[in-house]
Amino acid sequence: MSRFIEDVEMLDTLGVSSRDNSVQRPFNGALPNGVRPLSRNAMPERKSSGRNTRETSVLSMAMTNRLNLDASESSDDELNTPRKAEDFHNTRPASAGRTGLCYDARMRFHCETDPPKDRSDYHPEDPRRIFHIYRELCEAGLVDDEKMAIGLKSNPLYRIDARLALKAELRLVHEDAHIAFMETTRDMSNQVLQEREKLLDSIYLGKLTYLCALLSAGGAIDTCLAVTNGTVKNAIAVIRPPGHHAECDRPMGFCIFDNVSIAAKVCQQKYPDTCRKILILDWDVHHGNGIQQTFESDPNVLYISLHVHENGKFYPPGPAGNHVHCGLGAGLGKNINIPWPSKGMGDADYLFAFQNIVMPVAYDFDPDLVIIAAGFDAAAGDQLGGCFVTPPCYAHMTHMLMSLADGKVVGGYNLKSISKSALAVTQTLMGEPLDRISNITPTKKGIATVKKVIAHQSKFWRCLYSKGYTQEIRVTHGAERLHDVIRAYQSKCLSENHKMIQLHVLRSRLSKSYDNQVLASENYASSVPLLVIFHDPPEVYGNPNPSTNKLDLHNSWLADALKDYIAWAVKQRFGVIDVNIPKFLTTIHDEFEEEEDDEDEEKLPDRKHIEMQELAVYLWENYIDKVFFIGVGEAYHAVLHLLNTRNDVAIRRFGGVVHFLADQSIKKVSETFVAGLTKWYFNNSLIFVENDHIAWEPDSKHSKKFGKLIKSPVCGLNAMLLQHQKETEKFLLLRADLPKDREREREREREPDRMDDGDTIMVGSRV
């Protein structure tokens, strides 16, 4: 009941009487310049936050027809009148050194018409979330509101009025049909609104939804304009409904209009000389598909999003948020997605991404304005987002962004979490000192994600990877890539120690990186069990010289445990074919770097996989008969390709399959040509998957087409190889069909008094 009384007081300030239900002071939506829609002094004091959404919905429906909020079209021509720098640089207002705040309580009237009666928690897009942020700012003394402020600061936030966005402004991003549909919701009955909700993607509708969305978009526009024209130095807009999911032709994900995109478009149009390049940084836990769609072909807007992706399973579902979507046409490289593979990311992961991707690219881009799509649902305590970003981390990220664009910066769903985070950001914008962050060590997943994004974006951003410098070394100094040199060394050692020979690959298309990559023992063609190992290359460890950025050879180390596994297999008189799949195909990748025309961003990795598959098919057709396969890391895709393309023969010739997967995706087998392949694969495979792989998420389903998945208690390829060596050995020996005399000999060798340290059938890894 307290909520009802407080909102009635709110309506009284808007001219709606709680007693006779008549309109006292009608509001027509056309605000004169300088007139605030809601007096700060008229804001009623809030005492309780423990209220349910149903009371707000009942109240808003009761007063819908009493609020005559019509969006005026009379000022549309203003949008087409560009403003020049001299229009505002000569006369700086007194507020120019202050931080701005846009907040309008009327945006709370967008709410559910019929919320579930049994709901025990808040709706993720609760109408109270903006008020909780506003109250937090007031209680910190940052807002001049006599009803709520406690110990007002000497230089409080400068209030920026929210207004209804013009249709001409909405059309910069959205289609007429979408705008017209939202406008019709004003006249729909509750029943019709509820029926329409069911046809939309995660949207609830009310009779005031359209008008609140206009206020939200208008507030975003005028906040960005105030920063652009120097009215304030920076600002925060506390607005709803949110916008970054809304696409050009439909609302979705709680979002009606794409507020940030509309505001950016208006700023570019009104100030073409001083606001040409805009950086939009989206740290909402969900990918901003609407913003990406709007600007993916725009070279003057750089969109960077840090979000949970979960291989396309997290909202919004699909591949649009993955790291390979880099923009289109003229906007190629101006879209950067940093997709976290799972929930649980924290401060250190976000700061690691900022320091290694966001800030280097942002400095290169050199924006005129920075807009933060500041959803705070990655905050610690937000159950929907499931991440652990603290208010100090949001403050540090904001502080870094303030070093751009001369400080022109404009910036969830657990109410306490979002308000504390928003307060930290606001205090940072106002120049208050930052709190210290306790955890500065990023997770393994965070590091891997950032490195993957850097590798993919490096062809667009010199700051991430200087291709010119690489070309200079290769061409000017006649240098060779180290991975080719290392494989040549491995080939020499295997030849000297085990008399392994190189198998020639007579395919003109294959890269020269496959020279020395396929090695075989002398008995590979004999009637013995054949072990074919597809593996990723060994790793080199070392710290670059801090002054020259060069690796000192005396302080660099090659980790190659695979040589011990090959030695064991040769000693056991297995036939062995060792296939090293290089991470980088020298000839093809170098040619790709030198091409100047825009290529499909997925072309480079696709060409590598094509060559890997061709190599597997070539070996299958020319060398391999009865065989056991082991795939380690990304190289296992070659084995799956054989099963899926040669499955009519594979069942007869394959003895068994063992795979070790860390952060690699798990592939299915296909029964396109042979029925029963799924059953065979499940019964004759061991697929070891690291402990924190996305496959083990609670809602994941494991089809037999993936093989027999085994959750490893450890993470990392090398750790899994060590952990599961006995299981792998037993699996292979049981299926090897050994002659009895050789089997007895091997059993004797396995006795403790005769066991060598290398008596394990462990195979290949990135050690």
PDB file of C-alpha atoms in Angstrom, residues 552-763:
ATOM      1  CA  ASP A 552      66.368 -14.359 -25.492  1.00  0.00           C
ATOM      2  CA  LEU A 553      67.138 -17.930 -26.543  1.00  0.00           C
ATOM      3  CA  HIS A 554      68.939 -18.728 -23.293  1.00  0.00           C
ATOM      4  CA  ASN A 555      65.749 -17.822 -21.412  1.00  0.00           C
ATOM      5  CA  SER A 556      63.263 -19.644 -23.671  1.00  0.00           C
ATOM      6  CA  TRP A 557      62.114 -23.249 -23.293  1.00  0.00           C
ATOM      7  CA  LEU A 558      60.541 -25.826 -25.598  1.00  0.00           C
ATOM      8  CA  ALA A 559      57.958 -28.053 -23.859  1.00  0.00           C
ATOM      9  CA  ASP A 560      57.659 -31.282 -25.868  1.00  0.00           C
ATOM     10  CA  ALA A 561      56.397 -34.230 -23.820  1.00  0.00           C
ATOM     11  CA  LEU A 562      55.163 -35.975 -26.966  1.00  0.00           C
ATOM     12  CA  LYS A 563      58.627 -37.403 -27.713  1.00  0.00           C
ATOM     13  CA  ASP A 564      58.328 -39.673 -24.650  1.00  0.00           C
ATOM     14  CA  TYR A 565      54.973 -41.046 -25.801  1.00  0.00           C
ATOM     15  CA  ILE A 566      56.306 -41.798 -29.275  1.00  0.00           C
ATOM     16  CA  ALA A 567      59.340 -43.537 -27.733  1.00  0.00           C
ATOM     17  CA  TRP A 568      57.018 -45.779 -25.717  1.00  0.00           C
ATOM     18  CA  ALA A 569      54.857 -46.662 -28.717  1.00  0.00           C
ATOM     19  CA  VAL A 570      57.889 -47.543 -30.861  1.00  0.00           C
ATOM     20  CA  LYS A 571      59.320 -49.703 -28.064  1.00  0.00           C
ATOM     21  CA  GLN A 572      56.009 -51.591 -27.921  1.00  0.00           C
ATOM     22  CA  ARG A 573      56.314 -52.174 -31.682  1.00  0.00           C
ATOM     23  CA  PHE A 574      53.242 -50.168 -32.554  1.00  0.00           C
ATOM     24  CA  GLY A 575      53.258 -48.627 -35.955  1.00  0.00           C
ATOM     25  CA  VAL A 576      53.216 -44.863 -35.407  1.00  0.00           C
ATOM     26  CA  ILE A 577      52.261 -41.966 -37.650  1.00  0.00           C
ATOM     27  CA  ASP A 578      52.805 -38.609 -35.984  1.00  0.00           C
ATOM     28  CA  VAL A 579      50.890 -35.682 -37.510  1.00  0.00           C
ATOM     29  CA  ASN A 580      51.689 -32.231 -36.186  1.00  0.00           C
ATOM     30  CA  ILE A 581      48.998 -29.714 -37.128  1.00  0.00           C
ATOM     31  CA  PRO A 582      50.616 -26.245 -37.183  1.00  0.00           C
ATOM     32  CA  LYS A 583      48.731 -23.335 -35.688  1.00  0.00           C
ATOM     33  CA  PHE A 584      49.868 -21.098 -38.525  1.00  0.00           C
ATOM     34  CA  LEU A 585      50.218 -22.093 -42.178  1.00  0.00           C
ATOM     35  CA  THR A 586      53.216 -20.090 -43.299  1.00  0.00           C
ATOM     36  CA  THR A 587      52.594 -19.656 -47.020  1.00  0.00           C
ATOM     37  CA  ILE A 588      48.830 -19.225 -46.889  1.00  0.00           C
ATOM     38  CA  HIS A 589      48.791 -16.950 -43.851  1.00  0.00           C
ATOM     39  CA  ASP A 590      51.591 -14.759 -45.170  1.00  0.00           C
ATOM     40  CA  GLU A 591      49.745 -14.361 -48.461  1.00  0.00           C
ATOM     41  CA  PHE A 592      46.609 -13.502 -46.550  1.00  0.00           C
ATOM     42  CA  GLU A 593      48.449 -10.751 -44.664  1.00  0.00           C
ATOM     43  CA  GLU A 594      49.640  -9.161 -47.896  1.00  0.00           C
ATOM     44  CA  GLU A 595      46.232  -9.015 -49.524  1.00  0.00           C
ATOM     45  CA  GLU A 596      44.838  -5.490 -49.484  1.00  0.00           C
ATOM     46  CA  ASP A 597      41.257  -6.180 -50.491  1.00  0.00           C
ATOM     47  CA  ASP A 598      38.632  -6.858 -47.844  1.00  0.00           C
ATOM     48  CA  GLU A 599      38.203 -10.587 -47.339  1.00  0.00           C
ATOM     49  CA  ASP A 600      35.655 -12.535 -45.388  1.00  0.00           C
ATOM     50  CA  GLU A 601      36.739 -12.350 -41.768  1.00  0.00           C
ATOM     51  CA  GLU A 602      36.324 -16.120 -41.406  1.00  0.00           C
ATOM     52  CA  LYS A 603      38.396 -16.985 -44.482  1.00  0.00           C
ATOM     53  CA  LEU A 604      41.743 -17.428 -42.749  1.00  0.00           C
ATOM     54  CA  PRO A 605      40.694 -20.035 -40.143  1.00  0.00           C
ATOM     55  CA  ASP A 606      38.493 -21.791 -42.707  1.00  0.00           C
ATOM     56  CA  ARG A 607      41.427 -22.231 -45.084  1.00  0.00           C
ATOM     57  CA  LYS A 608      43.491 -23.744 -42.311  1.00  0.00           C
ATOM     58  CA  HIS A 609      40.756 -26.252 -41.451  1.00  0.00           C
ATOM     59  CA  ILE A 610      40.345 -27.148 -45.126  1.00  0.00           C
ATOM     60  CA  GLU A 611      44.045 -27.986 -45.403  1.00  0.00           C
ATOM     61  CA  MET A 612      43.950 -29.995 -42.177  1.00  0.00           C
ATOM     62  CA  GLN A 613      41.027 -32.015 -43.495  1.00  0.00           C
ATOM     63  CA  GLU A 614      42.703 -32.557 -46.872  1.00  0.00           C
ATOM     64  CA  LEU A 615      45.790 -33.892 -45.126  1.00  0.00           C
ATOM     65  CA  ALA A 616      43.723 -36.363 -43.090  1.00  0.00           C
ATOM     66  CA  VAL A 617      41.938 -37.602 -46.210  1.00  0.00           C
ATOM     67  CA  TYR A 618      45.246 -37.942 -48.079  1.00  0.00           C
ATOM     68  CA  LEU A 619      46.755 -40.079 -45.306  1.00  0.00           C
ATOM     69  CA  TRP A 620      43.596 -42.157 -45.131  1.00  0.00           C
ATOM     70  CA  GLU A 621      43.609 -42.878 -48.849  1.00  0.00           C
ATOM     71  CA  ASN A 622      47.323 -43.614 -49.146  1.00  0.00           C
ATOM     72  CA  TYR A 623      48.716 -44.952 -45.891  1.00  0.00           C
ATOM     73  CA  ILE A 624      46.220 -45.953 -43.226  1.00  0.00           C
ATOM     74  CA  ASP A 625      44.559 -49.354 -42.774  1.00  0.00           C
ATOM     75  CA  LYS A 626      43.514 -50.765 -39.366  1.00  0.00           C
ATOM     76  CA  VAL A 627      44.104 -47.812 -37.101  1.00  0.00           C
ATOM     77  CA  PHE A 628      43.566 -46.135 -33.757  1.00  0.00           C
ATOM     78  CA  PHE A 629      43.226 -42.374 -33.734  1.00  0.00           C
ATOM     79  CA  ILE A 630      44.065 -39.925 -30.999  1.00  0.00           C
ATOM     80  CA  GLY A 631      43.250 -36.261 -31.403  1.00  0.00           C
ATOM     81  CA  VAL A 632      44.590 -33.646 -29.021  1.00  0.00           C
ATOM     82  CA  GLY A 633      43.318 -30.094 -29.051  1.00  0.00           C
ATOM     83  CA  GLU A 634      42.101 -28.439 -32.212  1.00  0.00           C
ATOM     84  CA  ALA A 635      43.811 -31.106 -34.340  1.00  0.00           C
ATOM     85  CA  TYR A 636      41.080 -33.571 -33.405  1.00  0.00           C
ATOM     86  CA  HIS A 637      38.815 -31.951 -35.998  1.00  0.00           C
ATOM     87  CA  ALA A 638      40.784 -33.769 -38.696  1.00  0.00           C
ATOM     88  CA  VAL A 639      39.790 -37.130 -37.186  1.00  0.00           C
ATOM     89  CA  LEU A 640      36.132 -36.107 -37.007  1.00  0.00           C
ATOM     90  CA  HIS A 641      36.306 -35.046 -40.653  1.00  0.00           C
ATOM     91  CA  LEU A 642      37.407 -38.552 -41.616  1.00  0.00           C
ATOM     92  CA  LEU A 643      34.586 -40.137 -39.662  1.00  0.00           C
ATOM     93  CA  ASN A 644      32.001 -37.850 -41.229  1.00  0.00           C
ATOM     94  CA  THR A 645      33.227 -38.124 -44.827  1.00  0.00           C
ATOM     95  CA  ARG A 646      34.517 -41.725 -44.937  1.00  0.00           C
ATOM     96  CA  ASN A 647      32.095 -43.257 -42.474  1.00  0.00           C
ATOM     97  CA  ASP A 648      31.181 -46.183 -44.751  1.00  0.00           C
ATOM     98  CA  VAL A 649      34.715 -47.551 -44.362  1.00  0.00           C
ATOM     99  CA  ALA A 650      35.635 -45.975 -41.041  1.00  0.00           C
ATOM    100  CA  ILE A 651      33.650 -48.412 -38.934  1.00  0.00           C
ATOM    101  CA  ARG A 652      35.583 -51.326 -40.438  1.00  0.00           C
ATOM    102  CA  ARG A 653      39.030 -49.701 -40.309  1.00  0.00           C
ATOM    103  CA  PHE A 654      38.886 -47.683 -37.103  1.00  0.00           C
ATOM    104  CA  GLY A 655      39.887 -49.610 -33.974  1.00  0.00           C
ATOM    105  CA  GLY A 656      38.926 -46.791 -31.620  1.00  0.00           C
ATOM    106  CA  VAL A 657      39.152 -43.052 -31.034  1.00  0.00           C
ATOM    107  CA  VAL A 658      40.469 -41.066 -28.065  1.00  0.00           C
ATOM    108  CA  HIS A 659      40.259 -37.285 -27.881  1.00  0.00           C
ATOM    109  CA  PHE A 660      41.411 -34.683 -25.375  1.00  0.00           C
ATOM    110  CA  LEU A 661      39.599 -31.347 -25.457  1.00  0.00           C
ATOM    111  CA  ALA A 662      40.191 -28.224 -23.396  1.00  0.00           C
ATOM    112  CA  ASP A 663      38.495 -25.094 -24.728  1.00  0.00           C
ATOM    113  CA  GLN A 664      37.789 -26.570 -28.173  1.00  0.00           C
ATOM    114  CA  SER A 665      34.257 -27.050 -29.418  1.00  0.00           C
ATOM    115  CA  ILE A 666      32.889 -30.604 -29.421  1.00  0.00           C
ATOM    116  CA  LYS A 667      31.796 -31.885 -32.835  1.00  0.00           C
ATOM    117  CA  LYS A 668      29.179 -34.460 -33.741  1.00  0.00           C
ATOM    118  CA  VAL A 669      29.441 -37.390 -36.111  1.00  0.00           C
ATOM    119  CA  SER A 670      26.986 -37.551 -38.992  1.00  0.00           C
ATOM    120  CA  GLU A 671      24.905 -40.515 -40.193  1.00  0.00           C
ATOM    121  CA  THR A 672      24.254 -39.003 -43.601  1.00  0.00           C
ATOM    122  CA  PHE A 673      25.691 -41.998 -45.436  1.00  0.00           C
ATOM    123  CA  VAL A 674      25.873 -44.834 -42.902  1.00  0.00           C
ATOM    124  CA  ALA A 675      23.297 -45.676 -40.265  1.00  0.00           C
ATOM    125  CA  GLY A 676      24.715 -46.806 -36.955  1.00  0.00           C
ATOM    126  CA  LEU A 677      27.758 -44.510 -36.923  1.00  0.00           C
ATOM    127  CA  THR A 678      26.495 -42.756 -33.794  1.00  0.00           C
ATOM    128  CA  LYS A 679      26.227 -46.028 -31.888  1.00  0.00           C
ATOM    129  CA  TRP A 680      29.651 -47.180 -33.071  1.00  0.00           C
ATOM    130  CA  TYR A 681      31.266 -43.863 -32.161  1.00  0.00           C
ATOM    131  CA  PHE A 682      29.764 -43.842 -28.696  1.00  0.00           C
ATOM    132  CA  ASN A 683      30.895 -47.445 -27.983  1.00  0.00           C
ATOM    133  CA  ASN A 684      34.409 -47.024 -29.386  1.00  0.00           C
ATOM    134  CA  SER A 685      35.499 -43.610 -28.169  1.00  0.00           C
ATOM    135  CA  LEU A 686      36.785 -41.816 -25.104  1.00  0.00           C
ATOM    136  CA  ILE A 687      36.296 -38.049 -25.240  1.00  0.00           C
ATOM    137  CA  PHE A 688      38.033 -36.439 -22.274  1.00  0.00           C
ATOM    138  CA  VAL A 689      36.760 -32.887 -21.722  1.00  0.00           C
ATOM    139  CA  GLU A 690      38.244 -30.464 -19.203  1.00  0.00           C
ATOM    140  CA  ASN A 691      36.412 -29.814 -15.970  1.00  0.00           C
ATOM    141  CA  ASP A 692      35.181 -26.268 -16.671  1.00  0.00           C
ATOM    142  CA  HIS A 693      34.185 -26.776 -20.305  1.00  0.00           C
ATOM    143  CA  ILE A 694      30.853 -25.298 -21.358  1.00  0.00           C
ATOM    144  CA  ALA A 695      29.663 -28.853 -22.087  1.00  0.00           C
ATOM    145  CA  TRP A 696      29.231 -29.361 -18.353  1.00  0.00           C
ATOM    146  CA  GLU A 697      26.837 -26.460 -17.822  1.00  0.00           C
ATOM    147  CA  PRO A 698      23.685 -27.629 -15.988  1.00  0.00           C
ATOM    148  CA  ASP A 699      21.404 -27.136 -18.995  1.00  0.00           C
ATOM    149  CA  SER A 700      23.706 -28.858 -21.504  1.00  0.00           C
ATOM    150  CA  LYS A 701      22.490 -32.008 -23.254  1.00  0.00           C
ATOM    151  CA  HIS A 702      24.958 -34.688 -24.341  1.00  0.00           C
ATOM    152  CA  SER A 703      23.993 -36.571 -27.476  1.00  0.00           C
ATOM    153  CA  LYS A 704      25.671 -39.873 -28.327  1.00  0.00           C
ATOM    154  CA  LYS A 705      26.758 -38.188 -31.553  1.00  0.00           C
ATOM    155  CA  PHE A 706      29.429 -36.411 -29.492  1.00  0.00           C
ATOM    156  CA  GLY A 707      30.940 -39.759 -28.479  1.00  0.00           C
ATOM    157  CA  LYS A 708      31.438 -41.017 -24.922  1.00  0.00           C
ATOM    158  CA  LEU A 709      32.075 -37.751 -23.078  1.00  0.00           C
ATOM    159  CA  ILE A 710      34.075 -38.022 -19.867  1.00  0.00           C
ATOM    160  CA  LYS A 711      34.351 -35.093 -17.491  1.00  0.00           C
ATOM    161  CA  SER A 712      37.950 -34.722 -16.452  1.00  0.00           C
ATOM    162  CA  PRO A 713      38.646 -33.591 -12.880  1.00  0.00           C
ATOM    163  CA  VAL A 714      41.371 -31.283 -14.214  1.00  0.00           C
ATOM    164  CA  CYS A 715      41.690 -28.492 -16.761  1.00  0.00           C
ATOM    165  CA  GLY A 716      44.172 -28.113 -19.604  1.00  0.00           C
ATOM    166  CA  LEU A 717      45.361 -30.575 -22.214  1.00  0.00           C
ATOM    167  CA  ASN A 718      48.626 -31.518 -20.547  1.00  0.00           C
ATOM    168  CA  ALA A 719      46.972 -32.073 -17.175  1.00  0.00           C
ATOM    169  CA  MET A 720      44.296 -34.268 -18.763  1.00  0.00           C
ATOM    170  CA  LEU A 721      46.867 -36.346 -20.609  1.00  0.00           C
ATOM    171  CA  LEU A 722      48.645 -37.064 -17.342  1.00  0.00           C
ATOM    172  CA  GLN A 723      45.398 -37.698 -15.473  1.00  0.00           C
ATOM    173  CA  HIS A 724      43.919 -40.190 -17.940  1.00  0.00           C
ATOM    174  CA  GLN A 725      46.986 -42.076 -19.181  1.00  0.00           C
ATOM    175  CA  LYS A 726      45.986 -45.435 -17.640  1.00  0.00           C
ATOM    176  CA  GLU A 727      42.453 -45.227 -19.063  1.00  0.00           C
ATOM    177  CA  THR A 728      43.837 -44.421 -22.498  1.00  0.00           C
ATOM    178  CA  GLU A 729      46.372 -47.249 -22.337  1.00  0.00           C
ATOM    179  CA  LYS A 730      43.756 -49.814 -21.291  1.00  0.00           C
ATOM    180  CA  PHE A 731      41.312 -48.630 -23.958  1.00  0.00           C
ATOM    181  CA  LEU A 732      43.831 -49.013 -26.781  1.00  0.00           C
ATOM    182  CA  LEU A 733      45.366 -52.297 -25.686  1.00  0.00           C
ATOM    183  CA  LEU A 734      41.972 -53.990 -25.310  1.00  0.00           C
ATOM    184  CA  ARG A 735      41.178 -53.104 -28.909  1.00  0.00           C
ATOM    185  CA  ALA A 736      44.610 -53.719 -30.425  1.00  0.00           C
ATOM    186  CA  ASP A 737      43.931 -57.385 -31.325  1.00  0.00           C
ATOM    187  CA  LEU A 738      47.507 -58.379 -30.431  1.00  0.00           C
ATOM    188  CA  PRO A 739      49.002 -61.815 -31.162  1.00  0.00           C
ATOM    189  CA  LYS A 740      49.213 -63.821 -27.955  1.00  0.00           C
ATOM    190  CA  ASP A 741      53.004 -63.957 -27.805  1.00  0.00           C
ATOM    191  CA  ARG A 742      53.306 -60.198 -28.248  1.00  0.00           C
ATOM    192  CA  GLU A 743      50.534 -59.631 -25.753  1.00  0.00           C
ATOM    193  CA  ARG A 744      52.310 -61.757 -23.109  1.00  0.00           C
ATOM    194  CA  GLU A 745      55.550 -59.900 -23.815  1.00  0.00           C
ATOM    195  CA  ARG A 746      53.825 -56.574 -23.270  1.00  0.00           C
ATOM    196  CA  GLU A 747      52.226 -57.793 -20.052  1.00  0.00           C
ATOM    197  CA  ARG A 748      55.665 -58.731 -18.722  1.00  0.00           C
ATOM    198  CA  GLU A 749      56.966 -55.290 -19.657  1.00  0.00           C
ATOM    199  CA  ARG A 750      54.095 -53.751 -17.693  1.00  0.00           C
ATOM    200  CA  GLU A 751      55.176 -55.534 -14.472  1.00  0.00           C
ATOM    201  CA  PRO A 752      56.517 -53.076 -11.839  1.00  0.00           C
ATOM    202  CA  ASP A 753      60.083 -54.455 -11.857  1.00  0.00           C
ATOM    203  CA  ARG A 754      60.372 -53.908 -15.594  1.00  0.00           C
ATOM    204  CA  MET A 755      58.284 -50.770 -16.125  1.00  0.00           C
ATOM    205  CA  ASP A 756      59.964 -47.780 -17.713  1.00  0.00           C
ATOM    206  CA  ASP A 757      58.974 -44.240 -16.889  1.00  0.00           C
ATOM    207  CA  GLY A 758      57.626 -43.898 -20.403  1.00  0.00           C
ATOM    208  CA  ASP A 759      55.439 -47.025 -20.339  1.00  0.00           C
ATOM    209  CA  THR A 760      52.298 -45.054 -21.083  1.00  0.00           C
ATOM    210  CA  ILE A 761      50.288 -44.679 -24.227  1.00  0.00           C
ATOM    211  CA  MET A 762      49.885 -40.971 -23.715  1.00  0.00           C
ATOM    212  CA  VAL A 763      49.722 -39.089 -26.963  1.00  0.00           C
TER     213      VAL A 763
END
